[in-house]
PDB file of C-alpha atoms in Angstrom:
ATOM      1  CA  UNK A   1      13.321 -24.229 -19.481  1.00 64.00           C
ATOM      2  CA  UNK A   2      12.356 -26.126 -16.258  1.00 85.00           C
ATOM      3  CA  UNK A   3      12.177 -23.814 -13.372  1.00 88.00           C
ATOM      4  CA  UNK A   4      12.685 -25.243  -9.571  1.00 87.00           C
ATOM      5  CA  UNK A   5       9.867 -24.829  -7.207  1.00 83.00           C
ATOM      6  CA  UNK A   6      10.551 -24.177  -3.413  1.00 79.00           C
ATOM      7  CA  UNK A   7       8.591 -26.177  -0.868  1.00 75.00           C
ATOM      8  CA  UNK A   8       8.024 -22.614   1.946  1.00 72.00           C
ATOM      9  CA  UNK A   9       7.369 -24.610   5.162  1.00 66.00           C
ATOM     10  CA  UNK A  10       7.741 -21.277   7.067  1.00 60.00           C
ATOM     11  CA  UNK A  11       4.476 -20.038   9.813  1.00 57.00           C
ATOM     12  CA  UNK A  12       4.470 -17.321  12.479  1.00 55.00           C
ATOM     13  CA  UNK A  13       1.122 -17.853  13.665  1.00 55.00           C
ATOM     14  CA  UNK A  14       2.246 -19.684  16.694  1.00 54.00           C
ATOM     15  CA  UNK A  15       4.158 -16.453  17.644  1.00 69.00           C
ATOM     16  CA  UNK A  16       1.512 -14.396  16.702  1.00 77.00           C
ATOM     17  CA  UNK A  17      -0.366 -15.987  19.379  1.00 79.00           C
ATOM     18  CA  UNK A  18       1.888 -15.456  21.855  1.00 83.00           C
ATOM     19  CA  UNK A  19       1.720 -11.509  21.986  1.00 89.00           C
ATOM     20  CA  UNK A  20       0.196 -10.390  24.798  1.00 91.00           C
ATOM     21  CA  UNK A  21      -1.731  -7.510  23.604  1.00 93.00           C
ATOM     22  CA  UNK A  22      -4.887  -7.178  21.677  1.00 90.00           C
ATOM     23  CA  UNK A  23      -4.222  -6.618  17.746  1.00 89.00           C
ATOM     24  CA  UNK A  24      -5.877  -3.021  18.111  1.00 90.00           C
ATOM     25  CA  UNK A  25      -3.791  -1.849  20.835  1.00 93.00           C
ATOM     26  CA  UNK A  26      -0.750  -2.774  18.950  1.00 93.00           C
ATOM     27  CA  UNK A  27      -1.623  -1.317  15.501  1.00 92.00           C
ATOM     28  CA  UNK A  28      -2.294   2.091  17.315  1.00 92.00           C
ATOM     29  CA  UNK A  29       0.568   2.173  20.058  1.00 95.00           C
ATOM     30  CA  UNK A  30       4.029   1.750  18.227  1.00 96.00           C
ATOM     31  CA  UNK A  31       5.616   0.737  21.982  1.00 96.00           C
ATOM     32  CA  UNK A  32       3.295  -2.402  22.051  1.00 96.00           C
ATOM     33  CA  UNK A  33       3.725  -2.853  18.296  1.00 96.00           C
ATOM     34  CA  UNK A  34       7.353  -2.902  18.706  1.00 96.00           C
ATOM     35  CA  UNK A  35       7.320  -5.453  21.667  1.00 96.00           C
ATOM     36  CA  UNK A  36       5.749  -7.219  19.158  1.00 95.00           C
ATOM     37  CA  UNK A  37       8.239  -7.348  16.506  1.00 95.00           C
ATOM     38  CA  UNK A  38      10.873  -8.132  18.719  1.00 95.00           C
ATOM     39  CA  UNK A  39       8.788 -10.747  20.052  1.00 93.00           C
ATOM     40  CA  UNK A  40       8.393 -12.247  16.929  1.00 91.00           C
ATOM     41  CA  UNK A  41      11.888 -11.999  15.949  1.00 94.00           C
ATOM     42  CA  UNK A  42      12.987 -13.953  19.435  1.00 92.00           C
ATOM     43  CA  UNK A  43      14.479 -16.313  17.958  1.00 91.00           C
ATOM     44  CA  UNK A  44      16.236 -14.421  15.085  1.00 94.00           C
ATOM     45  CA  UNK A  45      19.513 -12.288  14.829  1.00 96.00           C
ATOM     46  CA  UNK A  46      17.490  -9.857  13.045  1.00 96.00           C
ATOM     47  CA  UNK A  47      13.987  -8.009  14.269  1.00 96.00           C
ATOM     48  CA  UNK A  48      11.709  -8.448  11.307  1.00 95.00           C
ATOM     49  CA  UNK A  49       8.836  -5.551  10.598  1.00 96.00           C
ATOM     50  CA  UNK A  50       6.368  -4.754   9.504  1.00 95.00           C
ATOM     51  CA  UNK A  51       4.439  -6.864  12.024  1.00 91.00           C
ATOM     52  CA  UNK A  52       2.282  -8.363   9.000  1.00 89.00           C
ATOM     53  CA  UNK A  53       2.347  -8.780   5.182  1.00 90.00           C
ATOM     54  CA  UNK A  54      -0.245  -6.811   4.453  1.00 91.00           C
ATOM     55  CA  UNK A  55       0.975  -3.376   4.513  1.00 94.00           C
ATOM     56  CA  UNK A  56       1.629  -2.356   0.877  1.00 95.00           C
ATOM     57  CA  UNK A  57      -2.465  -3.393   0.555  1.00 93.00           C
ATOM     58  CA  UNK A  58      -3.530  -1.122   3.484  1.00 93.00           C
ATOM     59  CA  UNK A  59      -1.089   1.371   1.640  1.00 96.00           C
ATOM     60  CA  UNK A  60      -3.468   1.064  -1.264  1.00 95.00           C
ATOM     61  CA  UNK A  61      -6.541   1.067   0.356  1.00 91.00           C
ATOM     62  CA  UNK A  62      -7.521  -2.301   1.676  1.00 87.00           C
ATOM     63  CA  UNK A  63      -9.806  -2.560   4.503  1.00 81.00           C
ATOM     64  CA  UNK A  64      -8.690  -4.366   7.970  1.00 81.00           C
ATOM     65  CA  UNK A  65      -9.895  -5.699  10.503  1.00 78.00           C
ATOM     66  CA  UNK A  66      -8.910  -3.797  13.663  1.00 73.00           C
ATOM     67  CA  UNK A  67      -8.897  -6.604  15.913  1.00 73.00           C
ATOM     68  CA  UNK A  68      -7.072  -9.184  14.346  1.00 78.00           C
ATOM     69  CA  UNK A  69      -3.399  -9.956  13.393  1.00 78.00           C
ATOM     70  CA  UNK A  70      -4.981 -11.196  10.491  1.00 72.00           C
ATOM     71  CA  UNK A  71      -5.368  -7.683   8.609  1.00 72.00           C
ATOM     72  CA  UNK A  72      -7.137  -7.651   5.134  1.00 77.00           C
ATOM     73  CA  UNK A  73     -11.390  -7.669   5.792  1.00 68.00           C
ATOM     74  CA  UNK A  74     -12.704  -7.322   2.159  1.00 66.00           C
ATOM     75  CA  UNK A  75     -11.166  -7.109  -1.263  1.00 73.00           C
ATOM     76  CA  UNK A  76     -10.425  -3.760  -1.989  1.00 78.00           C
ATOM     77  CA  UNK A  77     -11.193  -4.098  -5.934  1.00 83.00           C
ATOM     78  CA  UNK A  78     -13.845  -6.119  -7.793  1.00 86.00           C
ATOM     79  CA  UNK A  79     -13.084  -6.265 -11.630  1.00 90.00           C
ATOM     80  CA  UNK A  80      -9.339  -6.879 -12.541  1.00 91.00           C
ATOM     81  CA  UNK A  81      -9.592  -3.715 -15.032  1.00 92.00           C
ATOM     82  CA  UNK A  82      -9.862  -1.611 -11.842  1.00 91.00           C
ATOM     83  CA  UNK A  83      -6.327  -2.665 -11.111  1.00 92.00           C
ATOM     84  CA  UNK A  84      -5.407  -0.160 -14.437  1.00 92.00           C
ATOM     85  CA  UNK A  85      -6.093   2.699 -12.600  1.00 91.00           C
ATOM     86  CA  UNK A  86      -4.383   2.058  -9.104  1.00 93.00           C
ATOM     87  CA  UNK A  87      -4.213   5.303  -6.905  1.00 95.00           C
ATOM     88  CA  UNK A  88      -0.621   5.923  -5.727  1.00 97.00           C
ATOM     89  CA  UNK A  89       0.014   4.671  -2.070  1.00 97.00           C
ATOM     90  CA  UNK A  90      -1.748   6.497   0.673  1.00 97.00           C
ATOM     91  CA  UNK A  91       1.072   6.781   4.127  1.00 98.00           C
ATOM     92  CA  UNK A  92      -1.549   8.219   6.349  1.00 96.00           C
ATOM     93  CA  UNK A  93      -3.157   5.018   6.969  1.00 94.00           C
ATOM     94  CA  UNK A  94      -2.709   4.085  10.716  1.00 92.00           C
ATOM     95  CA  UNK A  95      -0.692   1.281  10.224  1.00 93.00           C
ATOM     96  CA  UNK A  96       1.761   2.682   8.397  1.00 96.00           C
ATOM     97  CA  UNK A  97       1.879   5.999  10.831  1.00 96.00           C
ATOM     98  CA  UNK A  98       2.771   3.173  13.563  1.00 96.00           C
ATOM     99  CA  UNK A  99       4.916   1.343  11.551  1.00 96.00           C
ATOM    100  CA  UNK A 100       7.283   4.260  10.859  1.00 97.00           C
ATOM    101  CA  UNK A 101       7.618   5.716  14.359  1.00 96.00           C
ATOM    102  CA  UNK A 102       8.560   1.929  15.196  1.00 96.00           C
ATOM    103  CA  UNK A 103      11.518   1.502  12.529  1.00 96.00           C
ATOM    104  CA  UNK A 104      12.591   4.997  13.809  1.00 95.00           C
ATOM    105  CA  UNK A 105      13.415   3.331  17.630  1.00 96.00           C
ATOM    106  CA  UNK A 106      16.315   1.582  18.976  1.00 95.00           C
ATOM    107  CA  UNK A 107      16.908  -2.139  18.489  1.00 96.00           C
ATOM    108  CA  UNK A 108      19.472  -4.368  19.635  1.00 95.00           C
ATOM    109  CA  UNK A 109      19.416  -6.165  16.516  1.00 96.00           C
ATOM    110  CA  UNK A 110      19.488  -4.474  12.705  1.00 96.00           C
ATOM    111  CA  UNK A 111      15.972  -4.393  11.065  1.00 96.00           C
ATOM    112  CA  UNK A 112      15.114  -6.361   8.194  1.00 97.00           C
ATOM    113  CA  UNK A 113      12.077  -4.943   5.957  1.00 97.00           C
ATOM    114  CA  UNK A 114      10.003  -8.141   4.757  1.00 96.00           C
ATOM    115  CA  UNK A 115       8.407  -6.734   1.305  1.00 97.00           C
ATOM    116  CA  UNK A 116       5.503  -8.283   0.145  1.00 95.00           C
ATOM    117  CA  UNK A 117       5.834  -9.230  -4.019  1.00 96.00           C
ATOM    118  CA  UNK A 118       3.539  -8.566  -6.393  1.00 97.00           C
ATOM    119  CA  UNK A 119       0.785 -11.604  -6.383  1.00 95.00           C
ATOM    120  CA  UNK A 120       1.044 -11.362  -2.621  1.00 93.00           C
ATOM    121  CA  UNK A 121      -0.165  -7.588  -2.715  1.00 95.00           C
ATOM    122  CA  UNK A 122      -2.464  -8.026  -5.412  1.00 94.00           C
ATOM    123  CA  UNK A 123      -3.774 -11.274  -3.390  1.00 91.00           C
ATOM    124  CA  UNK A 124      -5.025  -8.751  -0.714  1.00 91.00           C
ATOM    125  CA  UNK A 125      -7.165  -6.294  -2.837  1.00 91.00           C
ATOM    126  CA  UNK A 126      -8.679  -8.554  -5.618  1.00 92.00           C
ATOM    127  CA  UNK A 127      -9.459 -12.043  -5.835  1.00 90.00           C
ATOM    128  CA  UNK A 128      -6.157 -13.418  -7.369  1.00 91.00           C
ATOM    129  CA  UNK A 129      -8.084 -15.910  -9.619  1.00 92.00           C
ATOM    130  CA  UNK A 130      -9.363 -12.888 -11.601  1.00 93.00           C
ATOM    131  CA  UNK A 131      -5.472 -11.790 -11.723  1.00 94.00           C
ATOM    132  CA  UNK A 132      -4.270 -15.105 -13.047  1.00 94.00           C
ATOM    133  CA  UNK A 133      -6.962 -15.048 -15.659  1.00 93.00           C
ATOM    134  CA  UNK A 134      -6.486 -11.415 -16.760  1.00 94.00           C
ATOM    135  CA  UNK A 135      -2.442 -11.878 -16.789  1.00 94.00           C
ATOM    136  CA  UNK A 136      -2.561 -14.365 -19.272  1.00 92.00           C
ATOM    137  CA  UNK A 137      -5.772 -13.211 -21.734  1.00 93.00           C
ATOM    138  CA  UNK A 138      -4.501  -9.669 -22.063  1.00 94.00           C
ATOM    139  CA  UNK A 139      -0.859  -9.028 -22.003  1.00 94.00           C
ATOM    140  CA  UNK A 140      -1.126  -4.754 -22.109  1.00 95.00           C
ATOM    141  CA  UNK A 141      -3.286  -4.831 -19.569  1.00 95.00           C
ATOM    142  CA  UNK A 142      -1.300  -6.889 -17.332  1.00 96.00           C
ATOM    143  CA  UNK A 143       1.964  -4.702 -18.277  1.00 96.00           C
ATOM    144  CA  UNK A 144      -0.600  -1.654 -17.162  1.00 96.00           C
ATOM    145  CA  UNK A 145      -1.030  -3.123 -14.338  1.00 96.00           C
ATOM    146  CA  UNK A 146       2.824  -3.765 -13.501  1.00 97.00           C
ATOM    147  CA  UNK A 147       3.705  -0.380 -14.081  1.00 97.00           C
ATOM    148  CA  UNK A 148       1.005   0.922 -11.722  1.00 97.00           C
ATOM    149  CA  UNK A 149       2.446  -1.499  -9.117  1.00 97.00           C
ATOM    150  CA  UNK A 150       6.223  -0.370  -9.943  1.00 98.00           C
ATOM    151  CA  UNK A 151       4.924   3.106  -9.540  1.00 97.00           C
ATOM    152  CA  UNK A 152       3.925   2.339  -5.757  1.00 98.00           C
ATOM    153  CA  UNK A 153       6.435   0.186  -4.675  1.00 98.00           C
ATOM    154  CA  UNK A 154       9.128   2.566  -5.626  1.00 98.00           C
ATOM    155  CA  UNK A 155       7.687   5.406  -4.177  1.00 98.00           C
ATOM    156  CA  UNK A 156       7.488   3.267  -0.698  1.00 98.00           C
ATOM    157  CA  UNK A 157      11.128   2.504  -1.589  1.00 98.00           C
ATOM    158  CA  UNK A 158      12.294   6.165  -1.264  1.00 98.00           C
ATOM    159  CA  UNK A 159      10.197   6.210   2.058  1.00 97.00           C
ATOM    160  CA  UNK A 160      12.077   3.041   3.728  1.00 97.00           C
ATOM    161  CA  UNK A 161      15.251   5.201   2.841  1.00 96.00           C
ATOM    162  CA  UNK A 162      14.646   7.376   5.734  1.00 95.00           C
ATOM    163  CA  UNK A 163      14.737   4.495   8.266  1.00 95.00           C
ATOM    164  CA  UNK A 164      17.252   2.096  10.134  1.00 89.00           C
ATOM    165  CA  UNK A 165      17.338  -0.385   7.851  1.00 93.00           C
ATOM    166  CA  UNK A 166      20.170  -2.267   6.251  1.00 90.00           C
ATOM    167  CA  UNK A 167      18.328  -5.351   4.106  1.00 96.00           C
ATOM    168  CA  UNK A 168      15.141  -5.873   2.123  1.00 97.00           C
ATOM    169  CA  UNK A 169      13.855  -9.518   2.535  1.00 96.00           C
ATOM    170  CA  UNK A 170      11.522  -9.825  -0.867  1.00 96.00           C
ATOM    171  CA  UNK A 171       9.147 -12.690  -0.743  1.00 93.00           C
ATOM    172  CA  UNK A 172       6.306 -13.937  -3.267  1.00 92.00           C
ATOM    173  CA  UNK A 173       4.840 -17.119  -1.790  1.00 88.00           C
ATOM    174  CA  UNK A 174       1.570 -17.140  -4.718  1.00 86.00           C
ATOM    175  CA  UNK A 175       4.442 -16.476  -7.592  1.00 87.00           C
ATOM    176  CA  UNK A 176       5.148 -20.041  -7.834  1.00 84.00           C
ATOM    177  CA  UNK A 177       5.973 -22.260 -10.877  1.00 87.00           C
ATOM    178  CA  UNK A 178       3.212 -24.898  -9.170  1.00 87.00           C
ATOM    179  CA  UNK A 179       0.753 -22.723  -8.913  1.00 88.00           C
ATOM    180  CA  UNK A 180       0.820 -20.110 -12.058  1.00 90.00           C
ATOM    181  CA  UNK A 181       3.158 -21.942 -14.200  1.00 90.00           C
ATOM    182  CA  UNK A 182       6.833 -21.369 -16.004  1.00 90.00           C
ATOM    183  CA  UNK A 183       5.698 -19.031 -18.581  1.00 92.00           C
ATOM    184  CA  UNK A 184       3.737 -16.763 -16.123  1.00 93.00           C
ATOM    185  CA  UNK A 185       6.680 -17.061 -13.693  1.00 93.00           C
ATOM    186  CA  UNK A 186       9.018 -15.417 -16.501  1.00 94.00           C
ATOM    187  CA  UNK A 187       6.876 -13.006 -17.700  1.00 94.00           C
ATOM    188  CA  UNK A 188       6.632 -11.484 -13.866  1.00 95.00           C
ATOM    189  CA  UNK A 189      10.360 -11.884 -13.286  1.00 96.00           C
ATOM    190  CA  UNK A 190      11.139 -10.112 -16.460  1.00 95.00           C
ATOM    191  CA  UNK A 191       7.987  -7.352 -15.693  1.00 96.00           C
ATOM    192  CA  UNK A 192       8.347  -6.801 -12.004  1.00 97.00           C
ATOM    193  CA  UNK A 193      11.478  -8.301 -10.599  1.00 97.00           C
ATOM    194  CA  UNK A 194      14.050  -7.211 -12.597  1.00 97.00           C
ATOM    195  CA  UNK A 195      13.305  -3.597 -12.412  1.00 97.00           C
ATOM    196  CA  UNK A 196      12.108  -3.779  -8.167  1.00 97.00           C
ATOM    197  CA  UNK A 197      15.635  -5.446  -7.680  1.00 97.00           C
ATOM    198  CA  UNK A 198      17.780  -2.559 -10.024  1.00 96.00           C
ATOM    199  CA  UNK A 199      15.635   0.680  -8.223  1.00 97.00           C
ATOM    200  CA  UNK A 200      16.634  -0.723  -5.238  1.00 97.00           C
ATOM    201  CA  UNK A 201      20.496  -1.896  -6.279  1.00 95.00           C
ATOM    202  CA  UNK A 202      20.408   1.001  -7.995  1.00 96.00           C
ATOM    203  CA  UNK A 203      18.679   4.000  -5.871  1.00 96.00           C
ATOM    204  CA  UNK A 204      19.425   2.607  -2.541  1.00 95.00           C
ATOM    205  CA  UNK A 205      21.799   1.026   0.225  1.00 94.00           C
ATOM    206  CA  UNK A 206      19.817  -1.554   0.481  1.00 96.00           C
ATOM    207  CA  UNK A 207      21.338  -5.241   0.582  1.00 96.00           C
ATOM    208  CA  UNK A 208      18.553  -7.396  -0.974  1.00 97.00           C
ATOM    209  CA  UNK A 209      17.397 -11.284   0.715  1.00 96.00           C
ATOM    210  CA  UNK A 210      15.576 -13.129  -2.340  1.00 96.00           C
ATOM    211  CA  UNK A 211      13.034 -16.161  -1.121  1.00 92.00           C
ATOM    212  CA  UNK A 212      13.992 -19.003  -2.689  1.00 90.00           C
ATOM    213  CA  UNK A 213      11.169 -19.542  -4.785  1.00 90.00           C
ATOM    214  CA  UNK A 214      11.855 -16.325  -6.615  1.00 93.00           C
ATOM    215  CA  UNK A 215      15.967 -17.003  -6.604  1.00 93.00           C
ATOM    216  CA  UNK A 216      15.294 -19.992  -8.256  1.00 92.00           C
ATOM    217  CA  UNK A 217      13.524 -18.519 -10.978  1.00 93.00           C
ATOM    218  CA  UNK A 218      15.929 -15.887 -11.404  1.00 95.00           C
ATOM    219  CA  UNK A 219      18.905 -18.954 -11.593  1.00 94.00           C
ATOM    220  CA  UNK A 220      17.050 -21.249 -14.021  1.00 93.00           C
ATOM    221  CA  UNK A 221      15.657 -18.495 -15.937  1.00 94.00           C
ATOM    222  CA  UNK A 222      19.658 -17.511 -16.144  1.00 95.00           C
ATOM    223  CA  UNK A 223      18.988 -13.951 -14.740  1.00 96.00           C
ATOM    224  CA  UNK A 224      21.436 -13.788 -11.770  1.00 95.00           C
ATOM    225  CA  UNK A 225      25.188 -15.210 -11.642  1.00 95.00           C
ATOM    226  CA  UNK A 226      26.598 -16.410  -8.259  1.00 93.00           C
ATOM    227  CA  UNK A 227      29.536 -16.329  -6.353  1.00 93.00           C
ATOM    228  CA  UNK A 228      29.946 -18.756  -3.314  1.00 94.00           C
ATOM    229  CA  UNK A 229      31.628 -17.856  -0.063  1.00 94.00           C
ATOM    230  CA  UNK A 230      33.347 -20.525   2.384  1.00 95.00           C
ATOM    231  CA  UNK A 231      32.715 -19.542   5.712  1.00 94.00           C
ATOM    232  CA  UNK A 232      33.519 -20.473   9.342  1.00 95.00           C
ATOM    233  CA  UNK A 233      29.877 -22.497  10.275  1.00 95.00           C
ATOM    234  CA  UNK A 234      27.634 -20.276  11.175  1.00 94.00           C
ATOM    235  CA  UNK A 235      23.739 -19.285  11.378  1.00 94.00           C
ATOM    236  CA  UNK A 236      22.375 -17.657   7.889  1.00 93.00           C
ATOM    237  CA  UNK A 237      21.071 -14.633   9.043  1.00 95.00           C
ATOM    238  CA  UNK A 238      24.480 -13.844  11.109  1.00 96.00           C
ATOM    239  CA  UNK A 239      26.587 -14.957   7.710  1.00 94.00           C
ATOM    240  CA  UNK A 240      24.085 -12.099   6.419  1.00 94.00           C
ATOM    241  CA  UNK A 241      24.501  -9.705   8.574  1.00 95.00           C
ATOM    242  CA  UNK A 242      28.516 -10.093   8.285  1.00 93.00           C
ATOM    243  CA  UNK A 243      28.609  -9.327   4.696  1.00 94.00           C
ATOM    244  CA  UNK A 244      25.880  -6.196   4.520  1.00 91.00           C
ATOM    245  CA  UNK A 245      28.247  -3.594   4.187  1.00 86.00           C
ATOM    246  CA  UNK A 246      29.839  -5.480   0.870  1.00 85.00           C
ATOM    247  CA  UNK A 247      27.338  -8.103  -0.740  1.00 86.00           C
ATOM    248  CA  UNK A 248      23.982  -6.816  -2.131  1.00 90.00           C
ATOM    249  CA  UNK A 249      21.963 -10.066  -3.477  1.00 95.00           C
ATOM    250  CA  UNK A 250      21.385 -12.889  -1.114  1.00 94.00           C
ATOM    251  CA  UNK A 251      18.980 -16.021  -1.529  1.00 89.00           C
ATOM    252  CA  UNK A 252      19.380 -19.461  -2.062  1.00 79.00           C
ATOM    253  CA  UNK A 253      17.712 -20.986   1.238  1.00 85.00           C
ATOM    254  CA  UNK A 254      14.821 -19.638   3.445  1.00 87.00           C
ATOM    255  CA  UNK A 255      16.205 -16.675   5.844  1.00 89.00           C
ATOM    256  CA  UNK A 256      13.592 -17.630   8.376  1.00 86.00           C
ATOM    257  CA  UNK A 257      14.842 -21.316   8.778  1.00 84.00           C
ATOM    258  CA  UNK A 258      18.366 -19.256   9.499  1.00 88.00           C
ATOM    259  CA  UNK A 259      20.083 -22.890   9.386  1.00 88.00           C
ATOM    260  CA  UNK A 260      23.753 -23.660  10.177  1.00 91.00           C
ATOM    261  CA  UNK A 261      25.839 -23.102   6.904  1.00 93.00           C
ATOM    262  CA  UNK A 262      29.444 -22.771   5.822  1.00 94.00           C
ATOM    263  CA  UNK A 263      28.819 -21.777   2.168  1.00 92.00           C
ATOM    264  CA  UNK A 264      27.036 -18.442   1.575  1.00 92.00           C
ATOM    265  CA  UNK A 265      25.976 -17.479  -1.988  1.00 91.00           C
ATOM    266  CA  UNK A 266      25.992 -13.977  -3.186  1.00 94.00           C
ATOM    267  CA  UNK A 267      24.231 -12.669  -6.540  1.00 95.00           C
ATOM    268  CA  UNK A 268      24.526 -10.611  -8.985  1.00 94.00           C
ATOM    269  CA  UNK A 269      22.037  -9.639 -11.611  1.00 95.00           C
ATOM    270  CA  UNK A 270      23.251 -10.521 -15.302  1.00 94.00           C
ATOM    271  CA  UNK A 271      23.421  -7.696 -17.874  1.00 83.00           C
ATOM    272  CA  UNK A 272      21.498  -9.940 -20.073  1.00 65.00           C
ATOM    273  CA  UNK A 273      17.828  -9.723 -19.401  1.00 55.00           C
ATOM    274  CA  UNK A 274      15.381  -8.039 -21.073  1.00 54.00           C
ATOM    275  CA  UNK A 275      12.962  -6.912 -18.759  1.00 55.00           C
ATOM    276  CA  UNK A 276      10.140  -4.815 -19.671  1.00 52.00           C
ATOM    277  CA  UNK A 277      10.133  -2.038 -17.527  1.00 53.00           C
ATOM    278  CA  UNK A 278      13.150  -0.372 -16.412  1.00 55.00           C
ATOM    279  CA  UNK A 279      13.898   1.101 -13.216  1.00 52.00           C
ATOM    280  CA  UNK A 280      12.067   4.811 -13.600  1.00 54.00           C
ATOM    281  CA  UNK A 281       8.732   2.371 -14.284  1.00 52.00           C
ATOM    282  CA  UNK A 282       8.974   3.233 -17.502  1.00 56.00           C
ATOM    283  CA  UNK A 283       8.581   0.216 -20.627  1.00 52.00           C
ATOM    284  CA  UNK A 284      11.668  -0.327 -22.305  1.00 57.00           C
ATOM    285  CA  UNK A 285      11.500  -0.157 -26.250  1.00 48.00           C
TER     286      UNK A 285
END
């Protein structure tokens, strides 16, 4: 089955450069780190956090560099069967400390939690090559490694519960069919993103914002059904925000390009897949 690919023409680092405080004074003083967010989210009707993508890493022990927006120093991990024993996430790390006090304080906008996916997170502690090598030679190890993953992410799931937030934007920018092929692509839809989108569906308010790239996936690979919506013309992200309370699964085109539409297409996961972990983390039979 052909799967789409999605051309992501999306960069911050203009806006990055704009804040007007050192990296290291915002990642240890949440009032600067919030001027940041909102900063970044100018031009947006919601305030996007955390400030970088890098946080589930530095949640699992990646080292940073403290005086750059660009976070991840080192590669936490050097052999790929290191990934089997993963420690669960660690929410003392400064970052996080910060991060949480911020999503605790008043915005004039809702907050939107960008989630990094799994390629993207495992990009930041290991070399990914090893990952796409290891993935496809040994298929129990990469399901060990999955469920370690699962494990983490849904713990830091229960811990976004206690905040102000209202959406989870879910983004995977290395899981694309160009770059680690169709068969890979289904194998870590069916592994990891079928069971991260029912925990959160399914132990959480969350609404969830699918990048294209992985929407598409989910479409072709005839995971998710959808439903389209005529609306008055409007921005995406406002569309969005008008249907939060109702509409869980959103996608389709890029929420940061938050272009003019009068269509909006909700999802719904089909009770036809067969992923292979469900959503405690543990492998279905």
């Amino acid at each position: 089955m052909k799967i789409r690919n999605y051309a992501c023409k999306h960069s911050e680092q203009k806006l990055l450069d704009e804040i007007p405080f050192a990296a290291e004074d915002v990642f240890s003083d949440r009032k600067k780190y919030k001027v940041a967010l909102e900063l970044l989210s100018k031009n947006n009707s919601f305030v996007f956090a955390p400030l970088t993508n890098t946080i589930e890493a530095e949640l699992q022990g990646a080292t940073v560099t403290e005086n750059s927006f660009i976070r991840v120093k080192n590669t936490l991990i050097q052999s790929v069967d290191e990934l089997a024993s993963l420690q669960p996430f660690n929410y003392e790390v400064p970052h996080y400390k910060i991060l949480s006090e911020c999503l605790q304080m008043h915005y004039d906008k809702p907050l939107i939690y960008e989630m990094s996916g799994i390629y993207t997170f495992l990009s930041f502690i290991i070399s990914i090559e090893q990952v796409f090598r290891a993935f496809r030679k040994n298929a129990d190890l990469q399901n060990t490694i999955i469920k370690k993953v699962l494990e983490n992410y849904f713990s830091f799931i229960q811990k976004l519960k206690s905040f102000n937030l209202k959406i989870i934007s879910l983004a995977d920018p290395v899981a694309s069919v160009d770059i680690i092929g169709s068969n890979e692509l289904e194998k870590i839809i069916e592994s990891f993103y079928i069971p991260l989108i029912k925990y959160i569906l399914d132990k959480t308010n969350f609404s969830i914002y699918l990048c294209p790239k992985l929407l598409y996936a989910l479409e072709d690979l005839n995971k998710v059904s959808a439903t389209t919506i005529n609306i008055q013309k409007t921005k995406t992200q406002d569309a969005i925000i008008n249907m939060l309370d109702t509409k869980k699964i959103f996608g389709n085109i890029c929420i940061n390009a938050n272009a003019e539409i009068e269509k909006v297409k909700i999802f719904s996961l089909n009770k036809n897949d067969k992923a292979i972990f469900n959503n405690k983390g543990n492998r279905n039979e």
